[in-house]
Short mmCIF file of C-alpha atoms in Angstrom, two decimals:
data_model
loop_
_atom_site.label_atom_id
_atom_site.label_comp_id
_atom_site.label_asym_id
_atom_site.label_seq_id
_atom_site.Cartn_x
_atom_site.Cartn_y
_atom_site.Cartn_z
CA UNK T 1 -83.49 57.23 -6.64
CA UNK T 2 -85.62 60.63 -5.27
CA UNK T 3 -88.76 60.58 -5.72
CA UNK T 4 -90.40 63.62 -7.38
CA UNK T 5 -94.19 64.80 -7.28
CA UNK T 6 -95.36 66.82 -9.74
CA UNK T 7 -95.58 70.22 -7.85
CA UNK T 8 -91.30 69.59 -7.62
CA UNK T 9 -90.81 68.82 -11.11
CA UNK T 10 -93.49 71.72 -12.23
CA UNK T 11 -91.39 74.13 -9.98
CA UNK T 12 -88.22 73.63 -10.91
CA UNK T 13 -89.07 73.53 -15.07
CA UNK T 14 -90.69 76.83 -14.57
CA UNK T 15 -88.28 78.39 -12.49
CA UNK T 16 -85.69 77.42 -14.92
CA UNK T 17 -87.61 78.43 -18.05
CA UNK T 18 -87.89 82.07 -16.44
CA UNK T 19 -84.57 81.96 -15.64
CA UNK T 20 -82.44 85.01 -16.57
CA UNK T 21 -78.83 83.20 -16.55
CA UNK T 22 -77.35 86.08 -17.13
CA UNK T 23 -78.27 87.91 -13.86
CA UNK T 24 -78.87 85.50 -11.08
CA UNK T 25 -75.98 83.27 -12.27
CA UNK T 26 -73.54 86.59 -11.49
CA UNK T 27 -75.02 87.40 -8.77
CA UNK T 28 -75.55 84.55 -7.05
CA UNK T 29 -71.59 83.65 -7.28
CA UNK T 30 -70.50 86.94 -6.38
CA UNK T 31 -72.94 86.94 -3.45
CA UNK T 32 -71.24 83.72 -2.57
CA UNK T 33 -67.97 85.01 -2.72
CA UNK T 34 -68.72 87.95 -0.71
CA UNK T 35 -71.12 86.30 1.87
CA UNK T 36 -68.40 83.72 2.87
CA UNK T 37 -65.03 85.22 1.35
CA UNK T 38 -62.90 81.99 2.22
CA UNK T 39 -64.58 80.29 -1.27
CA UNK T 40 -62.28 82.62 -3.08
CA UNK T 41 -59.79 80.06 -2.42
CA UNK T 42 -60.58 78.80 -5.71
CA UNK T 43 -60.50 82.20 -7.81
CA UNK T 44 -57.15 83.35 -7.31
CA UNK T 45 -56.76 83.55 -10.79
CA UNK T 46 -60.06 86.15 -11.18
CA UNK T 47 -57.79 89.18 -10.91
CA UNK T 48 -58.87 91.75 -8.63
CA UNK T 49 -61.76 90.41 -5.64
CA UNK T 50 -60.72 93.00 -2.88
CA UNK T 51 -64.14 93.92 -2.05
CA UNK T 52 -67.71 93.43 -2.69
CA UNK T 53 -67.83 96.29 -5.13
CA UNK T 54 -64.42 94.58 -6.88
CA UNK T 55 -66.18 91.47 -7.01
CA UNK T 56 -69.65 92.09 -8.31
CA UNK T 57 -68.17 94.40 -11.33
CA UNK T 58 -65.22 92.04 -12.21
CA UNK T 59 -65.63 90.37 -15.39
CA UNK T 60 -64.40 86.80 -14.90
CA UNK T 61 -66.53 86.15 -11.74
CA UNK T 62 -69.82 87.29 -14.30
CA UNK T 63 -68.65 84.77 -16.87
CA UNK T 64 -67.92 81.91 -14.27
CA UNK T 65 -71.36 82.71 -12.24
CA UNK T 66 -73.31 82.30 -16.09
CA UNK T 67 -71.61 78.79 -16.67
CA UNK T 68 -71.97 77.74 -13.40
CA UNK T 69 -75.98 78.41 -13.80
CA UNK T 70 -76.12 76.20 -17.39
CA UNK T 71 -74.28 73.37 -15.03
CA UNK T 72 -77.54 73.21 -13.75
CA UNK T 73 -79.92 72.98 -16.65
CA UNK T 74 -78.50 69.44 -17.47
CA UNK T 75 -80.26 68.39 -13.72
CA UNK T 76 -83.65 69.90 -14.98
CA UNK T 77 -83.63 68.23 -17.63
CA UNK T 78 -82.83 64.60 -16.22
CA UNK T 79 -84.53 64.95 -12.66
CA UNK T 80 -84.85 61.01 -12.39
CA UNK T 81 -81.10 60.85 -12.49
CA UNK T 82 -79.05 63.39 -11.23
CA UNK T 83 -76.23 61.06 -9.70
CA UNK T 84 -75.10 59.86 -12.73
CA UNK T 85 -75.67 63.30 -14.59
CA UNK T 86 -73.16 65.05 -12.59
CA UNK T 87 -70.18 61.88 -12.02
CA UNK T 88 -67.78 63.15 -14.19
CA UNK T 89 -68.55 66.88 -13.02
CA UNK T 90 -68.27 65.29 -9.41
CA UNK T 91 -64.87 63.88 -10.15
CA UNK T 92 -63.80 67.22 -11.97
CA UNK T 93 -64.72 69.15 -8.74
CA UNK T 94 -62.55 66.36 -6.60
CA UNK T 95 -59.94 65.54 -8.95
CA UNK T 96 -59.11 68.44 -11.13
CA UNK T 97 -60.46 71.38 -9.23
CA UNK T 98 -59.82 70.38 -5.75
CA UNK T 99 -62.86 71.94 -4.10
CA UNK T 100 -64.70 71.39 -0.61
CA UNK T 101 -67.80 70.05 -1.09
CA UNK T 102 -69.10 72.02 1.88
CA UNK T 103 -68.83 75.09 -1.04
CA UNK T 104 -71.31 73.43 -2.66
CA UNK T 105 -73.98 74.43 -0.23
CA UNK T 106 -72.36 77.59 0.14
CA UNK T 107 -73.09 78.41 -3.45
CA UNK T 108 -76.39 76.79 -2.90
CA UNK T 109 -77.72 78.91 -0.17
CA UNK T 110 -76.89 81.92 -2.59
CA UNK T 111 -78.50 80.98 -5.18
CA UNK T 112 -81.68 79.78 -3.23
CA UNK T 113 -81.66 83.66 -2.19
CA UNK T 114 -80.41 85.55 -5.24
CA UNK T 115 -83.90 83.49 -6.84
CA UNK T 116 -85.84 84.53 -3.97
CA UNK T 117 -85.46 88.07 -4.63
CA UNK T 118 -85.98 87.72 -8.38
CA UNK T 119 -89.20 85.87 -7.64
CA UNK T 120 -91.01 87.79 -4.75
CA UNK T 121 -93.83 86.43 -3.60
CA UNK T 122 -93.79 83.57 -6.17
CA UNK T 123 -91.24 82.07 -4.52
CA UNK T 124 -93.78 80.56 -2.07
CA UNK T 125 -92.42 78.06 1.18
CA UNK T 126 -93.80 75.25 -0.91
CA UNK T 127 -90.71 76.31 -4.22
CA UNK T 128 -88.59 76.70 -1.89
CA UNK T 129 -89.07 73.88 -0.28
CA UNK T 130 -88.61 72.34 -4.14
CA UNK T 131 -85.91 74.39 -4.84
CA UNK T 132 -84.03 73.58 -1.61
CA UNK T 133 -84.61 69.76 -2.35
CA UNK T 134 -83.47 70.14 -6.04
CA UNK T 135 -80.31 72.01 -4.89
CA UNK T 136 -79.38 69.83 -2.16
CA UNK T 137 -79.75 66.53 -5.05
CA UNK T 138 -77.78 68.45 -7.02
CA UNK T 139 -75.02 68.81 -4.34
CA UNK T 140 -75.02 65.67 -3.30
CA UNK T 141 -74.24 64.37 -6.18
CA UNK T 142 -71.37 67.06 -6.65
CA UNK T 143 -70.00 65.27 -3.70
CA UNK T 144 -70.13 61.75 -4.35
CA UNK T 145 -67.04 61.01 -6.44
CA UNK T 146 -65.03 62.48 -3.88
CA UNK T 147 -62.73 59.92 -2.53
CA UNK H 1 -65.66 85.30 12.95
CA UNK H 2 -66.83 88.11 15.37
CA UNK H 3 -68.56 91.38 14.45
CA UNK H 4 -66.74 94.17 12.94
CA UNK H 5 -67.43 97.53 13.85
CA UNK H 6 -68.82 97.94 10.09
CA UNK H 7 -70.80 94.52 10.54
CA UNK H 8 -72.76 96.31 13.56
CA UNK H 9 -73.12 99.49 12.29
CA UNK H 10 -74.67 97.79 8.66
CA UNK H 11 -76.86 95.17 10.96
CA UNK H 12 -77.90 98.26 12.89
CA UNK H 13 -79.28 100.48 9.72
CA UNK H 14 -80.63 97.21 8.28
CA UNK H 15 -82.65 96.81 11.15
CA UNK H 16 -83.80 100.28 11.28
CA UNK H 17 -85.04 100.22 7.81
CA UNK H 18 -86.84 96.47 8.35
CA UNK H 19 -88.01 96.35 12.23
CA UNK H 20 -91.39 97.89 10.87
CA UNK H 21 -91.97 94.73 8.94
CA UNK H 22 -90.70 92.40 11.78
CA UNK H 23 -93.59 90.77 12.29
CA UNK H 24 -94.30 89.90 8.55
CA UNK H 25 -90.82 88.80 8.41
CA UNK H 26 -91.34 86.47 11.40
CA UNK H 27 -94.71 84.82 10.30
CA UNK H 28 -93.15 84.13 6.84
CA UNK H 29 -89.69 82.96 8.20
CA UNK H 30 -91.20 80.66 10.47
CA UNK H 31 -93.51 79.27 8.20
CA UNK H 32 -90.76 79.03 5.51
CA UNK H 33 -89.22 76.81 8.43
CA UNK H 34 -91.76 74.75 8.83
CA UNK H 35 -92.54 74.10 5.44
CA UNK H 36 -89.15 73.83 4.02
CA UNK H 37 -87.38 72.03 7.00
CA UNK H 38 -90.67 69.67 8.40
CA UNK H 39 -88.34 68.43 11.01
CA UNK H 40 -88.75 71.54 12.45
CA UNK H 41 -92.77 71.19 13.26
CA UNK H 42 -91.53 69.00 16.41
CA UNK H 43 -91.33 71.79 18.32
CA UNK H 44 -94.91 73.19 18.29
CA UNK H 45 -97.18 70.02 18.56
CA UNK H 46 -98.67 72.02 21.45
CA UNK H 47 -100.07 74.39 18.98
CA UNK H 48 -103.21 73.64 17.45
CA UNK H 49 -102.53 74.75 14.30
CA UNK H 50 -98.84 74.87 12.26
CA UNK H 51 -100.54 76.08 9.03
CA UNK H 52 -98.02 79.48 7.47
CA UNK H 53 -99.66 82.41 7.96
CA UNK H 54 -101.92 80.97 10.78
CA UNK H 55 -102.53 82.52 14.63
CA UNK H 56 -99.89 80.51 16.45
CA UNK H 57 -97.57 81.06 13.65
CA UNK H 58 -97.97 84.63 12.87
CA UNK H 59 -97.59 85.37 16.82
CA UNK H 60 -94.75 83.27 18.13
CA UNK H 61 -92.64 85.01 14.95
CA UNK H 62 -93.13 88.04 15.96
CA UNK H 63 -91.81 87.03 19.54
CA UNK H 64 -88.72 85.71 17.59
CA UNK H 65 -88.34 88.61 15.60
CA UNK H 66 -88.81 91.06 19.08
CA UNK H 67 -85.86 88.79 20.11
CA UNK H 68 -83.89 89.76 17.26
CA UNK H 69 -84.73 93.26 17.94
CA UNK H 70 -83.51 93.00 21.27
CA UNK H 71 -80.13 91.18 19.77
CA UNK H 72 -79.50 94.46 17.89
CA UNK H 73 -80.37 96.76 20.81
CA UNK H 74 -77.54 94.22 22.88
CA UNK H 75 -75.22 94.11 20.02
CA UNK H 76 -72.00 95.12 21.66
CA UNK H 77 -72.63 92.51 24.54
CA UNK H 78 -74.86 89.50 22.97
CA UNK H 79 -73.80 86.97 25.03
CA UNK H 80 -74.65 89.36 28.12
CA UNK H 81 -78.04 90.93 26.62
CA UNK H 82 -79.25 87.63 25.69
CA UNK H 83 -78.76 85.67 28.78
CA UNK H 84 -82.09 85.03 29.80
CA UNK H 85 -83.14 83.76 26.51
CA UNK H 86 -80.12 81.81 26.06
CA UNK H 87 -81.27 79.96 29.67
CA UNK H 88 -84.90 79.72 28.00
CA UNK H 89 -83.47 78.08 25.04
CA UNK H 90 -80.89 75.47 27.23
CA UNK H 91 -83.07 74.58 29.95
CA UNK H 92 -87.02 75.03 29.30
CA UNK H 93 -87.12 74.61 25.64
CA UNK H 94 -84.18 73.03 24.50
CA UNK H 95 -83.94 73.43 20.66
CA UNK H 96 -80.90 71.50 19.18
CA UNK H 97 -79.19 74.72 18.07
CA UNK H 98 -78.68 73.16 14.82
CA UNK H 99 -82.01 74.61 14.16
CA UNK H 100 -80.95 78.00 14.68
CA UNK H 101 -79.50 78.15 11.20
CA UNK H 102 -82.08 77.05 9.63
CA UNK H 103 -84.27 79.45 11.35
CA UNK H 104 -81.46 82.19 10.11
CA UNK H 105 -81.54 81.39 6.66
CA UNK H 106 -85.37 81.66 6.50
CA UNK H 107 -84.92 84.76 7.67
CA UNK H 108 -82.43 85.60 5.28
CA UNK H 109 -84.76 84.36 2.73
CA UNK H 110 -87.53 86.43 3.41
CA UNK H 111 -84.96 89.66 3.51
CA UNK H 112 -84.39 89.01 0.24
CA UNK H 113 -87.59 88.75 -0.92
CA UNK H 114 -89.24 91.66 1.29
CA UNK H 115 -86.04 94.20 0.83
CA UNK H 116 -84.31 93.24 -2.48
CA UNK H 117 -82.63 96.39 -3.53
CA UNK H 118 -81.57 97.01 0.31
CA UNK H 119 -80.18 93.07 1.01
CA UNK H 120 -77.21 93.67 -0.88
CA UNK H 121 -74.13 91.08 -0.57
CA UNK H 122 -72.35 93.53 2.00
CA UNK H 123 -75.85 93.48 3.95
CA UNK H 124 -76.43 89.80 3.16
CA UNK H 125 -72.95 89.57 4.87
CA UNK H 126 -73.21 91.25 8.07
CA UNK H 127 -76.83 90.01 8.87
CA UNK H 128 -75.17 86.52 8.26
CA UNK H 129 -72.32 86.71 10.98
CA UNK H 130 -74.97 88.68 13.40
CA UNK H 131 -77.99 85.78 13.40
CA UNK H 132 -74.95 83.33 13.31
CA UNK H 133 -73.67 85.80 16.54
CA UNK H 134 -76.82 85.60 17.82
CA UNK H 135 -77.60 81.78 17.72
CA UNK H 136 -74.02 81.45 19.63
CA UNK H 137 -75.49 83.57 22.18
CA UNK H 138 -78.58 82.06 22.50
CA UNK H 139 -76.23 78.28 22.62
CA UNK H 140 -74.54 79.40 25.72
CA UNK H 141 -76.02 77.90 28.89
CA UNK H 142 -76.58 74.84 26.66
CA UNK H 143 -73.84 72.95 28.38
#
């Protein structure tokens, strides 16, 4: 089980509570997208992603980055047991959906800067450091119905 | 996954607009690193202090960020510009270049929080393959 102190579980409530979903979720998978263009493996049904200006207006990417955000909020809300809160998602990702888990961290790193910028300052070494550690449980766990 | 002419020329006006900052972006990178990545602290029990924001800190990121500088001055020719820092790196200090990422992404990190309008994706992007370019260059004479 991972341990969390209270700074970590402080930090990632109130960056999620401040959250705007519907800005650093599209953002943070079109960054990902256009950072490391091989994930759009998995969108070739998102219509046009020819370009970075393509991708951050096109509709479907917007949506998908939003729901991919709320994924997270049911990890916030059961911190002591992320593993088991993401197994069926985990075997969605391997079974259904077919996707490298290395994409995972891909997405991860994104997001862990798309936040940055939308914190400033705020988002000290000491989040990050949290924010990092959530991410990476979150990940993991992602990965570990893959078989 | 080599530098594009567009990849140089946007990690070349980047760098134009940021270099002023560089050594604010090298004493928060590397103490990012440090706090974020603790594994990384091995390097510097020489220094008497690892604390962010803190003498040895705020100095020897400024010497990486000069580095950088000098990366973009050399960036037709890395591996050839950066050829006596690559043999600093192999033989004298010996990171384990794995930690050359993480020392990117800090540094990406602290783009995005210094320059937010300016670190767009396309930026984000180029500044990417170039630190990843860089830490290639800088792996050379490793073995």
């Amino acid at each position: 089980m991972v341990e969390w102190t209270d700074f970590e579980r402080d930090t990632i409530k109130d960056i999620f509570s401040k959250m705007e979903y519907e800005v650093v979720g599209p953002a943070a998978l079109a960054r990902c997208l256009v950072v490391y263009p091989w994930t759009q493996r998995y969108f070739g049904n998102f219509g046009n992603l020819y370009n970075a200006a393509a991708i951050m207006g096109n509709p479907m990417v917007s949506k998908h980055g939003t729901t991919i955000l709320h994924g997270l909020d049911r990890a916030v809300k059961n911190m002591d047991d992320i593993k088991n809160t993401y197994a069926e998602l985990s075997v969605l990702h391997s079974e259904k959906l077919h996707v490298d888990p290395d994409n995972f961290k891909l997405l991860s790193d994104c997001l862990t800067i798309v936040v940055a910028a939308q914190l400033g300052k705020e988002f000290t070494g000491e989040v990050q450091a949290a924010f990092q550690k959530f991410l990476a449980v979150v990940v993991s766990s992602l990965g570990r119905q893959y078989h | 996954m080599s530098l594009s002419a567009k990849d140089k020329d946007t990690v070349t006006a980047f760098w134009s607009q940021v270099s002023g900052k560089a050594e604010d972006i090298g004493n928060d990178a590397l103490s990012r690193m440090l706090v974020v990545y603790p594994q990384t602290k091995t390097y510097f029990s020489h220094w008497k202090t690892l604390t962010p924001g803190s003498e040895p800190v705020r100095k020897h990121g400024m010497t990486v960020m000069t580095g950088v500088g000098v990366a973009v001055s050399k960036i037709d020719d890395l591996t050839a510009g950066l050829l006596n820092l690559s043999e600093l790196h192999a033989f004298t200090l010996r990171v384990d270049p794995a930690n050359f990422k993480i020392l990117s992404h800090n540094i990406l990190v602290v783009m995005a929080i210094m320059f937010p309008k300016e670190f767009t994706p396309e930026v984000h992007v180029s500044m990417d393959k170039f630190l990843a370019a860089v830490a290639r260059a800088l792996s050379e004479k490793y073995r």
